[in-house]
PDB file of C-alpha atoms in Angstrom:
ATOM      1  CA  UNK A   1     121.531 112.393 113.625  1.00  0.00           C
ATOM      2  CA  UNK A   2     118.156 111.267 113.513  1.00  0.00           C
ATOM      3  CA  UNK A   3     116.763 108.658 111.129  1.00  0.00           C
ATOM      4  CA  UNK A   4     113.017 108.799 110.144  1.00  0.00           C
ATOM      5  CA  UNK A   5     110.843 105.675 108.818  1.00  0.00           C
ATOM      6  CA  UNK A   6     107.681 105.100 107.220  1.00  0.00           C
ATOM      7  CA  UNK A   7     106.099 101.728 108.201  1.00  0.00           C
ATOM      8  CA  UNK A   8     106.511  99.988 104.339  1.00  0.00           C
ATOM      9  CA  UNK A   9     106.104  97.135 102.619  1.00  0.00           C
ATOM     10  CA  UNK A  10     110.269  96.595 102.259  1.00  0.00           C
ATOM     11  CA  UNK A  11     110.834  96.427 106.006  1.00  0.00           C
ATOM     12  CA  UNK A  12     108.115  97.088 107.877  1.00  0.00           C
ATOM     13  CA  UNK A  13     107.823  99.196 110.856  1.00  0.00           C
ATOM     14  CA  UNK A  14     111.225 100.288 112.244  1.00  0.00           C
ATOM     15  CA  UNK A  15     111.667 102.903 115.368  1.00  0.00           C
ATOM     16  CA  UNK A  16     113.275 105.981 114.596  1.00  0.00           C
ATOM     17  CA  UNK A  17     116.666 106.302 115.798  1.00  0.00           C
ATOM     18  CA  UNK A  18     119.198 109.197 117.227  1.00  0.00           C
ATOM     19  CA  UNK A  19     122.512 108.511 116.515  1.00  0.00           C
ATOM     20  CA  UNK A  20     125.826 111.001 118.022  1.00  0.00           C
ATOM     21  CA  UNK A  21     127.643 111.608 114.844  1.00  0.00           C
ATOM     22  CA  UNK A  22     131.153 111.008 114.170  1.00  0.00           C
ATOM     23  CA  UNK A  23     131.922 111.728 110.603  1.00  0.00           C
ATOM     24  CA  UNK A  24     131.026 112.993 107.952  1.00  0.00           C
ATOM     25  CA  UNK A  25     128.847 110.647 105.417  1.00  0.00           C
ATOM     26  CA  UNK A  26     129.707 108.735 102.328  1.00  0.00           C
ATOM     27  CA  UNK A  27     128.454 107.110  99.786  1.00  0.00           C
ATOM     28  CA  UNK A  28     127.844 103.344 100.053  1.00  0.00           C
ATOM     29  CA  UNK A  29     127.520 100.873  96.849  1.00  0.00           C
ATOM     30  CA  UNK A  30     127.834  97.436  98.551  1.00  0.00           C
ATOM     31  CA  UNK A  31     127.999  95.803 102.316  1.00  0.00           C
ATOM     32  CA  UNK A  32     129.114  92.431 103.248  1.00  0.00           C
ATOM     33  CA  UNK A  33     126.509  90.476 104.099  1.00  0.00           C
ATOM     34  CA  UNK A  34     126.564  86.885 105.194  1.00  0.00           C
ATOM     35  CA  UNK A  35     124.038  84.529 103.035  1.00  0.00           C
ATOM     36  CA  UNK A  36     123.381  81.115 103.521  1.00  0.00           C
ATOM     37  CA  UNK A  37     126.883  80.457 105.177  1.00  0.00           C
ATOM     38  CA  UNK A  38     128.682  82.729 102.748  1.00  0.00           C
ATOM     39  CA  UNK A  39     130.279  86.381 103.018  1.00  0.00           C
ATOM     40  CA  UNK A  40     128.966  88.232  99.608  1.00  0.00           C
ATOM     41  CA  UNK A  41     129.336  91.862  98.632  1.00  0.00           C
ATOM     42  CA  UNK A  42     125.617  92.602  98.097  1.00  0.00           C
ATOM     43  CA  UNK A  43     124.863  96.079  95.960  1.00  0.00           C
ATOM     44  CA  UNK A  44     122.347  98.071  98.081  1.00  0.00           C
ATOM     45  CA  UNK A  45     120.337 101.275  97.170  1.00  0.00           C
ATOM     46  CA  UNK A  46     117.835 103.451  99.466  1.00  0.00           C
ATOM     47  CA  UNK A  47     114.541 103.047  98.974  1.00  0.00           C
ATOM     48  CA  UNK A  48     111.595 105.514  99.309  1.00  0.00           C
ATOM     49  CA  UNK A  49     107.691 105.548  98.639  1.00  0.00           C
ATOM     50  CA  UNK A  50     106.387 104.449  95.555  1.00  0.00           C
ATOM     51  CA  UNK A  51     109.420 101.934  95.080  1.00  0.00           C
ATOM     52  CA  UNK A  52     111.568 105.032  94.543  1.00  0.00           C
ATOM     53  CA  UNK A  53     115.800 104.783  94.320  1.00  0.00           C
ATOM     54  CA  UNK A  54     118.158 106.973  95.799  1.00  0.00           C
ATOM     55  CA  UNK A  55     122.325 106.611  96.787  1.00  0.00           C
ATOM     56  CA  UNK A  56     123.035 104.729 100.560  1.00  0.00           C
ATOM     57  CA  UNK A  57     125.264 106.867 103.201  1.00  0.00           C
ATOM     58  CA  UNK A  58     127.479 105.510 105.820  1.00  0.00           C
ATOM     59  CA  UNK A  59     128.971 107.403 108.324  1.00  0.00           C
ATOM     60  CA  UNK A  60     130.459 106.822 112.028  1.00  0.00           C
ATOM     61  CA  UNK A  61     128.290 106.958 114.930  1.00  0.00           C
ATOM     62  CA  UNK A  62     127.882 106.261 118.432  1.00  0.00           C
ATOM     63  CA  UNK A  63     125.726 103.555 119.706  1.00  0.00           C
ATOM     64  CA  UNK A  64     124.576 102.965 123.102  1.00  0.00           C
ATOM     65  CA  UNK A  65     124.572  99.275 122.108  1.00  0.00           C
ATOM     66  CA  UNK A  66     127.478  98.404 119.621  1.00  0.00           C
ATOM     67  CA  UNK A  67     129.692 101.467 120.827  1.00  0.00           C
ATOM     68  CA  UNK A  68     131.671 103.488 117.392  1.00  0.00           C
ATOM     69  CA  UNK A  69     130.946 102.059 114.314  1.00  0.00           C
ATOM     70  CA  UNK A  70     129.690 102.182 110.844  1.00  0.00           C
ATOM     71  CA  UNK A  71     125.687 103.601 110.406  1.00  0.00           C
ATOM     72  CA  UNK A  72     124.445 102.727 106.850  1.00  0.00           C
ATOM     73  CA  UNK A  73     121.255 104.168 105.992  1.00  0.00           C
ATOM     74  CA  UNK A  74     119.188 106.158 102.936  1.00  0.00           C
ATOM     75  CA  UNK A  75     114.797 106.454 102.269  1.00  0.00           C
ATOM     76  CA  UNK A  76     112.034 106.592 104.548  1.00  0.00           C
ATOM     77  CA  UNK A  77     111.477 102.596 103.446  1.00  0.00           C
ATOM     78  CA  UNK A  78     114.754 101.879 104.488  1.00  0.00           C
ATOM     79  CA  UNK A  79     117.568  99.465 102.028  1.00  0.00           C
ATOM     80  CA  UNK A  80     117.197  97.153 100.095  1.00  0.00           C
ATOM     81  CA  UNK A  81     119.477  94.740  99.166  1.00  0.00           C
ATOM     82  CA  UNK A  82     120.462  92.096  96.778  1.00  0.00           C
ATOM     83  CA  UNK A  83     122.880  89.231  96.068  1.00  0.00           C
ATOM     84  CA  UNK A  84     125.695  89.954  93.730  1.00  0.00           C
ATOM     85  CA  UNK A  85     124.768  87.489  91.177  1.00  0.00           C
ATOM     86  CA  UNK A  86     120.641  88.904  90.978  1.00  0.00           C
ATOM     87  CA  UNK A  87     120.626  90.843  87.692  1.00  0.00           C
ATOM     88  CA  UNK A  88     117.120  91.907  88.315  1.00  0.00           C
ATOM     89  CA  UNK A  89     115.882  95.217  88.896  1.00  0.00           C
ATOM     90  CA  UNK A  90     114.828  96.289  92.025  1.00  0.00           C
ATOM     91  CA  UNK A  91     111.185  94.102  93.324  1.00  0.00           C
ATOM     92  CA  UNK A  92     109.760  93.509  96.378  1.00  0.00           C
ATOM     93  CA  UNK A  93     108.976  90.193  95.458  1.00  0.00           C
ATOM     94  CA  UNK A  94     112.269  88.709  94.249  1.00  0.00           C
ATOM     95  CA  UNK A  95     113.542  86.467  96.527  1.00  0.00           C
ATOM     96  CA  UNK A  96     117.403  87.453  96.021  1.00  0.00           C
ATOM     97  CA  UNK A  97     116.444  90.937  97.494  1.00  0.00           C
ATOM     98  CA  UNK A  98     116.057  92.107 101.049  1.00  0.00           C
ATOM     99  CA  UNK A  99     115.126  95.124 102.587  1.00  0.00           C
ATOM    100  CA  UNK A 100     116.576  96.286 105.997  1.00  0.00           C
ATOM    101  CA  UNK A 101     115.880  99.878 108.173  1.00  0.00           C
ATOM    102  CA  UNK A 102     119.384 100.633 108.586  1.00  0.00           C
ATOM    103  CA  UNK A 103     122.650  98.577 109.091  1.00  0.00           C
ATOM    104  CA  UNK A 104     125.630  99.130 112.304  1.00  0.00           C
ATOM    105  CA  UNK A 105     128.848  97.874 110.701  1.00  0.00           C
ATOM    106  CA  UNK A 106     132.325  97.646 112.152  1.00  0.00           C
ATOM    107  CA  UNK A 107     134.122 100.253 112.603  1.00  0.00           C
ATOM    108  CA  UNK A 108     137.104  99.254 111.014  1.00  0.00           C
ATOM    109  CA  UNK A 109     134.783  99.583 107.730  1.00  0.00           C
ATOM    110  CA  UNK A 110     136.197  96.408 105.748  1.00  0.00           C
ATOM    111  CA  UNK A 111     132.176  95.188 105.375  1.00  0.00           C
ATOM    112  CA  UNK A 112     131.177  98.260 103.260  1.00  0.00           C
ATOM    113  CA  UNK A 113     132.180  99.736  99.841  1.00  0.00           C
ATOM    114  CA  UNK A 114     132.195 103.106  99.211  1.00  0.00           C
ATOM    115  CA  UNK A 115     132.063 105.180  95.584  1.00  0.00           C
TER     116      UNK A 115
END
């Protein structure tokens, strides 16, 4: 599998990456992300140019540096996450949102929600 990015202003430049496939994908609505010393589900979307939404994958890979585990990933500009309690919509500027290329989770998956 091979993920594409376009340098953007949600998380900058990232390398593209190959990763050897190991399952099929899913859909992805929240990962567990650690924030300010605590472990919240954060809702995460894909994000493309002009600010544009789309539904997050995850999937099993291989990775020459953290071995089988969970790829999430969706958009050319990468994810973007926010904290559970942000009721905003979806800005660059707030700062309860984050953007991120791409995440490697566990493999036991218990850090990701699917639907």
């Amino acid at each position: 599998m091979y993920l594409r990015f376009e340098e953007n202003p949600n998380c900058g430049f990232v390398d593209d990456r190959v990763f050897m496939e190991r399952t099929e994908p899913q859909r992805v609505t929240a990962v567990l992300r650690t924030r300010q010393g605590k472990d919240l589900w954060c809702p995460v979307v894909a994000l493309g140019p002009e600010f544009k939404t789309s539904e997050v994958y995850g999937r099993k890979v291989e990775d020459s540096g953290e071995g089988i585990c969970w790829l999430v990933y969706g958009g050319l500009w990468g994810l973007r996450l926010k904290e559970p309690t942000c009721r905003d919509a979806w800005l660059l500027e707030d700062p309860h949102q984050w953007g991120e290329g791409f995440l490697l989770l566990p493999a036991d998956g218990t850090d990701i929600q699917f639907g």
